[in-house]
Amino acid sequence: GAVVSQHPSWVICKSGTSVKIECRSLDFQATTMFWYRQFPKQSLMLMATSNEGSKATYEQGVEKDKFLINHASLTLSTLTVTSAHPEDSSFYICSARDGAVYQETQYFGPGTRLLVL
Amino acid sequence: AQTVTQSQPEMSVQEAETVTLSCTYDTSESDYYLFWYKQPPSRQMILVIRQEAYKQQNATENRFSVNFQKAAKSFSLKISDSQLGDAAMYFCAYRSHSTQGGSEKLVFGKGTKLTVNP
């Protein structure tokens, strides 16, 4: 149980284009999902917290107009990197909280590697 | 704000031996959760073990156990009978018990890279 998927796992795009990353909870309902960014050999940096049906809460320093988050259902959240630039190249990870069981535990997706050329 | 410190950037252990990874944290709260996550080369974050602060008993999951010292704000992870598959980055994380005002987010340490030698 508590499986989270992400799609795509790998994406290369041209500078100036937009990229959408999907995060799905496969076997549970996730009222809250989280989006992280991880640079090589570093820890995870929380970008935003996403609650189903409401606006995401962004961490300080994260541009909400650049990183659009939508949590339209209890099993799906999306992160759209708009007008991507090479400095947006990173590893993006989502996690979801299973409210029915151990509600304080976050389960992570496998991550998405984004390379902006 | 809460902080999590992992003072060992790298550790190594011989296969079948035991290793302990350190984690300390700083908080003014009395009720919270602590976690150890493992991130192998695939970069998939895997939950290893969780501990509720109000429980005095140390959590165990098979070969993984913790030494939770609430007064000292210490939460170390012991891996017994280390296996090659245990090689990974290990992250210690803190979460407030409260769900108000964004307090449900995880606060991560910087991680410890564990190498298992055959």
mmCIF file of C-alpha atoms in Angstrom:
data_model
loop_
_atom_site.group_PDB
_atom_site.id
_atom_site.type_symbol
_atom_site.label_atom_id
_atom_site.label_comp_id
_atom_site.label_asym_id
_atom_site.label_seq_id
_atom_site.Cartn_x
_atom_site.Cartn_y
_atom_site.Cartn_z
ATOM 1 C CA GLY A 1 0.000 0.000 0.000
ATOM 2 C CA ALA A 2 0.792 3.746 -0.015
ATOM 3 C CA VAL A 3 2.214 3.904 -3.521
ATOM 4 C CA VAL A 4 2.855 7.238 -5.215
ATOM 5 C CA SER A 5 3.694 7.526 -8.890
ATOM 6 C CA GLN A 6 5.142 10.359 -10.909
ATOM 7 C CA HIS A 7 5.078 10.985 -14.617
ATOM 8 C CA PRO A 8 7.255 11.528 -16.507
ATOM 9 C CA SER A 9 10.357 10.131 -14.852
ATOM 10 C CA TRP A 10 12.628 11.993 -17.242
ATOM 11 C CA VAL A 11 11.969 15.080 -19.351
ATOM 12 C CA ILE A 12 14.150 17.259 -21.544
ATOM 13 C CA CYS A 13 12.751 20.501 -22.836
ATOM 14 C CA LYS A 14 13.845 23.663 -24.550
ATOM 15 C CA SER A 15 14.272 26.903 -22.688
ATOM 16 C CA GLY A 16 11.051 28.904 -22.656
ATOM 17 C CA THR A 17 8.685 25.973 -22.845
ATOM 18 C CA SER A 18 6.435 24.648 -20.083
ATOM 19 C CA VAL A 19 6.597 21.213 -18.535
ATOM 20 C CA LYS A 20 3.906 19.443 -16.516
ATOM 21 C CA ILE A 21 4.711 16.760 -13.951
ATOM 22 C CA GLU A 22 1.986 14.534 -12.541
ATOM 23 C CA CYS A 23 1.892 13.005 -9.086
ATOM 24 C CA ARG A 24 -0.649 10.302 -8.309
ATOM 25 C CA SER A 25 -1.495 8.366 -5.189
ATOM 26 C CA LEU A 26 -2.347 4.909 -6.520
ATOM 27 C CA ASP A 27 -3.962 3.137 -3.607
ATOM 28 C CA PHE A 28 -5.040 5.825 -1.198
ATOM 29 C CA GLN A 29 -6.642 9.228 -1.113
ATOM 30 C CA ALA A 30 -4.227 12.033 -0.535
ATOM 31 C CA THR A 31 -5.782 15.152 0.875
ATOM 32 C CA THR A 32 -2.351 16.764 0.962
ATOM 33 C CA MET A 33 0.517 16.467 -1.470
ATOM 34 C CA PHE A 34 3.925 18.071 -1.293
ATOM 35 C CA TRP A 35 6.364 19.112 -3.982
ATOM 36 C CA TYR A 36 10.107 19.061 -3.389
ATOM 37 C CA ARG A 37 13.154 19.954 -5.363
ATOM 38 C CA GLN A 38 16.489 18.222 -4.870
ATOM 39 C CA PHE A 39 19.851 19.304 -6.209
ATOM 40 C CA PRO A 40 22.657 16.742 -6.548
ATOM 41 C CA LYS A 41 24.048 15.540 -3.239
ATOM 42 C CA GLN A 42 21.705 17.794 -1.297
ATOM 43 C CA SER A 43 18.662 17.328 0.833
ATOM 44 C CA LEU A 44 15.090 17.855 -0.268
ATOM 45 C CA MET A 45 13.797 21.404 -0.419
ATOM 46 C CA LEU A 46 10.059 21.816 0.034
ATOM 47 C CA MET A 47 8.568 23.980 -2.684
ATOM 48 C CA ALA A 48 4.882 23.901 -1.846
ATOM 49 C CA THR A 49 2.099 22.109 -0.045
ATOM 50 C CA SER A 50 -0.954 21.235 -2.064
ATOM 51 C CA ASN A 51 -4.376 20.568 -0.597
ATOM 52 C CA GLU A 52 -7.134 19.075 -2.676
ATOM 53 C CA GLY A 53 -9.539 21.700 -3.949
ATOM 54 C CA SER A 54 -7.646 24.704 -2.650
ATOM 55 C CA LYS A 55 -4.700 26.863 -3.599
ATOM 56 C CA ALA A 56 -1.236 25.596 -2.893
ATOM 57 C CA THR A 57 0.882 27.099 -0.147
ATOM 58 C CA TYR A 58 4.314 28.028 -1.423
ATOM 59 C CA GLU A 59 7.494 28.196 0.592
ATOM 60 C CA GLN A 60 9.337 31.457 0.850
ATOM 61 C CA GLY A 61 11.383 32.170 -2.232
ATOM 62 C CA VAL A 62 9.417 29.871 -4.544
ATOM 63 C CA GLU A 63 7.765 31.696 -7.426
ATOM 64 C CA LYS A 64 4.134 30.668 -7.546
ATOM 65 C CA ASP A 65 3.705 32.000 -11.077
ATOM 66 C CA LYS A 66 6.594 29.912 -12.299
ATOM 67 C CA PHE A 67 5.741 26.697 -10.483
ATOM 68 C CA LEU A 68 2.007 26.195 -10.924
ATOM 69 C CA ILE A 69 0.473 23.543 -8.725
ATOM 70 C CA ASN A 70 -2.972 22.060 -9.170
ATOM 71 C CA HIS A 71 -4.526 19.477 -6.865
ATOM 72 C CA ALA A 72 -7.815 18.818 -8.568
ATOM 73 C CA SER A 73 -8.595 15.437 -7.076
ATOM 74 C CA LEU A 74 -7.741 13.311 -4.072
ATOM 75 C CA THR A 75 -5.340 11.236 -6.148
ATOM 76 C CA LEU A 76 -3.712 13.722 -8.506
ATOM 77 C CA SER A 77 -1.554 16.800 -8.171
ATOM 78 C CA THR A 78 0.348 18.468 -10.995
ATOM 79 C CA LEU A 79 3.363 20.754 -11.051
ATOM 80 C CA THR A 80 3.835 22.892 -14.139
ATOM 81 C CA VAL A 81 7.161 24.599 -14.640
ATOM 82 C CA THR A 82 6.322 27.563 -16.839
ATOM 83 C CA SER A 83 8.794 29.215 -19.194
ATOM 84 C CA ALA A 84 11.496 26.844 -18.060
ATOM 85 C CA HIS A 85 15.115 27.954 -17.958
ATOM 86 C CA PRO A 86 18.314 25.961 -17.515
ATOM 87 C CA GLU A 87 18.455 26.892 -13.833
ATOM 88 C CA ASP A 88 15.159 25.048 -13.367
ATOM 89 C CA SER A 89 16.932 21.811 -14.232
ATOM 90 C CA SER A 90 16.646 19.643 -11.167
ATOM 91 C CA PHE A 91 15.095 16.553 -9.617
ATOM 92 C CA TYR A 92 11.494 17.118 -8.584
ATOM 93 C CA ILE A 93 9.842 14.814 -6.069
ATOM 94 C CA CYS A 94 6.278 14.716 -4.868
ATOM 95 C CA SER A 95 4.918 13.113 -1.750
ATOM 96 C CA ALA A 96 1.448 12.406 -0.479
ATOM 97 C CA ARG A 97 -0.049 12.021 2.929
ATOM 98 C CA ASP A 98 -2.401 9.113 3.509
ATOM 99 C CA GLY A 99 -5.045 10.652 5.694
ATOM 100 C CA ALA A 100 -6.767 7.363 6.396
ATOM 101 C CA VAL A 101 -3.898 5.531 8.016
ATOM 102 C CA TYR A 102 -0.729 7.082 9.377
ATOM 103 C CA GLN A 103 -1.790 10.571 8.537
ATOM 104 C CA GLU A 104 1.490 12.087 9.568
ATOM 105 C CA THR A 105 3.523 9.944 7.185
ATOM 106 C CA GLN A 106 4.455 11.140 3.728
ATOM 107 C CA TYR A 107 5.001 8.652 0.936
ATOM 108 C CA PHE A 108 7.192 9.730 -1.925
ATOM 109 C CA GLY A 109 7.010 9.347 -5.665
ATOM 110 C CA PRO A 110 10.030 8.146 -7.651
ATOM 111 C CA GLY A 111 10.881 11.666 -8.813
ATOM 112 C CA THR A 112 11.171 13.447 -12.143
ATOM 113 C CA ARG A 113 14.456 14.530 -13.654
ATOM 114 C CA LEU A 114 14.054 17.774 -15.580
ATOM 115 C CA LEU A 115 16.723 19.026 -17.949
ATOM 116 C CA VAL A 116 16.174 22.379 -19.612
ATOM 117 C CA LEU A 117 18.378 23.068 -22.608
ATOM 118 C CA ALA B 1 11.647 26.953 13.666
ATOM 119 C CA GLN B 2 12.637 23.355 13.942
ATOM 120 C CA THR B 3 15.978 22.150 12.669
ATOM 121 C CA VAL B 4 17.391 18.691 12.044
ATOM 122 C CA THR B 5 21.120 17.990 12.126
ATOM 123 C CA GLN B 6 22.889 14.953 10.755
ATOM 124 C CA SER B 7 26.511 15.357 11.747
ATOM 125 C CA GLN B 8 27.878 12.461 9.698
ATOM 126 C CA PRO B 9 28.012 13.302 5.973
ATOM 127 C CA GLU B 10 29.336 9.818 5.221
ATOM 128 C CA MET B 11 29.527 6.486 7.003
ATOM 129 C CA SER B 12 30.723 3.057 6.003
ATOM 130 C CA VAL B 13 30.095 -0.404 7.376
ATOM 131 C CA GLN B 14 31.137 -3.924 6.581
ATOM 132 C CA GLU B 15 28.477 -6.257 5.330
ATOM 133 C CA ALA B 16 26.772 -8.095 8.217
ATOM 134 C CA GLU B 17 28.013 -5.555 10.758
ATOM 135 C CA THR B 18 26.023 -2.944 12.640
ATOM 136 C CA VAL B 19 26.099 0.784 12.037
ATOM 137 C CA THR B 20 24.468 3.725 13.791
ATOM 138 C CA LEU B 21 23.522 6.964 12.062
ATOM 139 C CA SER B 22 23.130 10.067 14.205
ATOM 140 C CA CYS B 23 20.410 12.669 14.139
ATOM 141 C CA THR B 24 19.653 15.519 16.496
ATOM 142 C CA TYR B 25 16.885 18.037 16.270
ATOM 143 C CA ASP B 26 15.816 21.246 17.851
ATOM 144 C CA THR B 27 12.222 22.022 18.759
ATOM 145 C CA SER B 28 10.186 23.670 21.458
ATOM 146 C CA GLU B 29 7.255 21.347 20.853
ATOM 147 C CA SER B 30 6.448 18.397 23.051
ATOM 148 C CA ASP B 31 4.559 16.309 20.522
ATOM 149 C CA TYR B 32 5.927 15.512 17.107
ATOM 150 C CA TYR B 33 6.991 12.733 14.761
ATOM 151 C CA LEU B 34 10.409 11.635 13.622
ATOM 152 C CA PHE B 35 11.281 9.662 10.534
ATOM 153 C CA TRP B 36 14.180 8.042 8.802
ATOM 154 C CA TYR B 37 13.985 7.885 5.029
ATOM 155 C CA LYS B 38 16.345 6.034 2.720
ATOM 156 C CA GLN B 39 17.245 7.281 -0.744
ATOM 157 C CA PRO B 40 19.136 4.699 -2.824
ATOM 158 C CA PRO B 41 20.822 5.570 -6.134
ATOM 159 C CA SER B 42 17.444 5.337 -7.850
ATOM 160 C CA ARG B 43 16.548 8.427 -5.769
ATOM 161 C CA GLN B 44 13.237 6.945 -4.646
ATOM 162 C CA MET B 45 12.617 8.069 -1.073
ATOM 163 C CA ILE B 46 11.668 5.080 1.054
ATOM 164 C CA LEU B 47 10.304 5.280 4.571
ATOM 165 C CA VAL B 48 12.506 3.233 6.879
ATOM 166 C CA ILE B 49 11.019 3.889 10.282
ATOM 167 C CA ARG B 50 8.828 6.356 12.158
ATOM 168 C CA GLN B 51 8.625 7.341 15.812
ATOM 169 C CA GLU B 52 5.944 9.220 17.693
ATOM 170 C CA ALA B 53 7.437 11.471 20.344
ATOM 171 C CA TYR B 54 4.851 10.579 22.961
ATOM 172 C CA LYS B 55 5.876 6.924 22.798
ATOM 173 C CA GLN B 56 8.801 6.049 25.028
ATOM 174 C CA GLN B 57 9.349 2.714 23.336
ATOM 175 C CA ASN B 58 11.873 2.826 20.517
ATOM 176 C CA ALA B 59 10.492 1.895 17.112
ATOM 177 C CA THR B 60 11.854 -1.165 15.319
ATOM 178 C CA GLU B 61 11.368 -2.499 11.811
ATOM 179 C CA ASN B 62 13.183 -5.759 11.221
ATOM 180 C CA ARG B 63 16.909 -4.896 11.069
ATOM 181 C CA PHE B 64 16.271 -1.200 11.659
ATOM 182 C CA SER B 65 15.782 0.309 15.080
ATOM 183 C CA VAL B 66 16.015 3.732 16.606
ATOM 184 C CA ASN B 67 17.379 5.105 19.837
ATOM 185 C CA PHE B 68 15.015 7.941 20.669
ATOM 186 C CA GLN B 69 16.230 10.174 23.472
ATOM 187 C CA LYS B 70 13.586 12.881 23.840
ATOM 188 C CA ALA B 71 15.338 14.921 26.503
ATOM 189 C CA ALA B 72 18.532 14.976 24.486
ATOM 190 C CA LYS B 73 16.589 15.538 21.243
ATOM 191 C CA SER B 74 18.410 12.687 19.645
ATOM 192 C CA PHE B 75 17.055 10.133 17.178
ATOM 193 C CA SER B 76 19.699 7.720 15.924
ATOM 194 C CA LEU B 77 19.137 4.862 13.493
ATOM 195 C CA LYS B 78 20.766 1.484 14.025
ATOM 196 C CA ILE B 79 21.073 -0.899 11.106
ATOM 197 C CA SER B 80 21.899 -4.439 12.125
ATOM 198 C CA ASP B 81 23.307 -7.147 9.868
ATOM 199 C CA SER B 82 24.004 -4.573 7.165
ATOM 200 C CA GLN B 83 23.343 -5.664 3.611
ATOM 201 C CA LEU B 84 24.653 -4.343 0.313
ATOM 202 C CA GLY B 85 21.161 -3.087 -0.456
ATOM 203 C CA ASP B 86 21.293 -0.791 2.560
ATOM 204 C CA ALA B 87 23.760 1.445 0.754
ATOM 205 C CA ALA B 88 21.992 4.764 0.275
ATOM 206 C CA MET B 89 21.541 8.296 1.539
ATOM 207 C CA TYR B 90 19.666 8.340 4.801
ATOM 208 C CA PHE B 91 17.640 11.365 5.788
ATOM 209 C CA CYS B 92 16.307 12.116 9.227
ATOM 210 C CA ALA B 93 13.103 14.169 9.267
ATOM 211 C CA TYR B 94 10.915 15.939 11.798
ATOM 212 C CA ARG B 95 7.209 16.721 11.630
ATOM 213 C CA SER B 96 5.132 18.643 14.073
ATOM 214 C CA HIS B 97 2.084 16.933 15.537
ATOM 215 C CA SER B 98 0.059 20.011 14.698
ATOM 216 C CA THR B 99 -1.515 20.395 11.283
ATOM 217 C CA GLN B 100 -1.988 24.130 11.573
ATOM 218 C CA GLY B 101 -0.233 26.745 9.501
ATOM 219 C CA GLY B 102 1.956 24.507 7.407
ATOM 220 C CA SER B 103 3.376 22.629 10.365
ATOM 221 C CA GLU B 104 2.655 19.303 8.695
ATOM 222 C CA LYS B 105 5.646 19.709 6.429
ATOM 223 C CA LEU B 106 8.743 17.629 6.957
ATOM 224 C CA VAL B 107 11.988 19.221 8.061
ATOM 225 C CA PHE B 108 14.904 17.205 6.709
ATOM 226 C CA GLY B 109 18.485 16.871 7.767
ATOM 227 C CA LYS B 110 21.218 17.087 5.150
ATOM 228 C CA GLY B 111 21.598 13.347 4.959
ATOM 229 C CA THR B 112 24.230 10.695 5.621
ATOM 230 C CA LYS B 113 25.659 8.655 2.797
ATOM 231 C CA LEU B 114 26.032 5.048 3.883
ATOM 232 C CA THR B 115 28.438 2.744 2.077
ATOM 233 C CA VAL B 116 28.300 -0.992 2.705
ATOM 234 C CA ASN B 117 31.527 -2.818 1.999
ATOM 235 C CA PRO B 118 31.419 -6.490 0.975
#
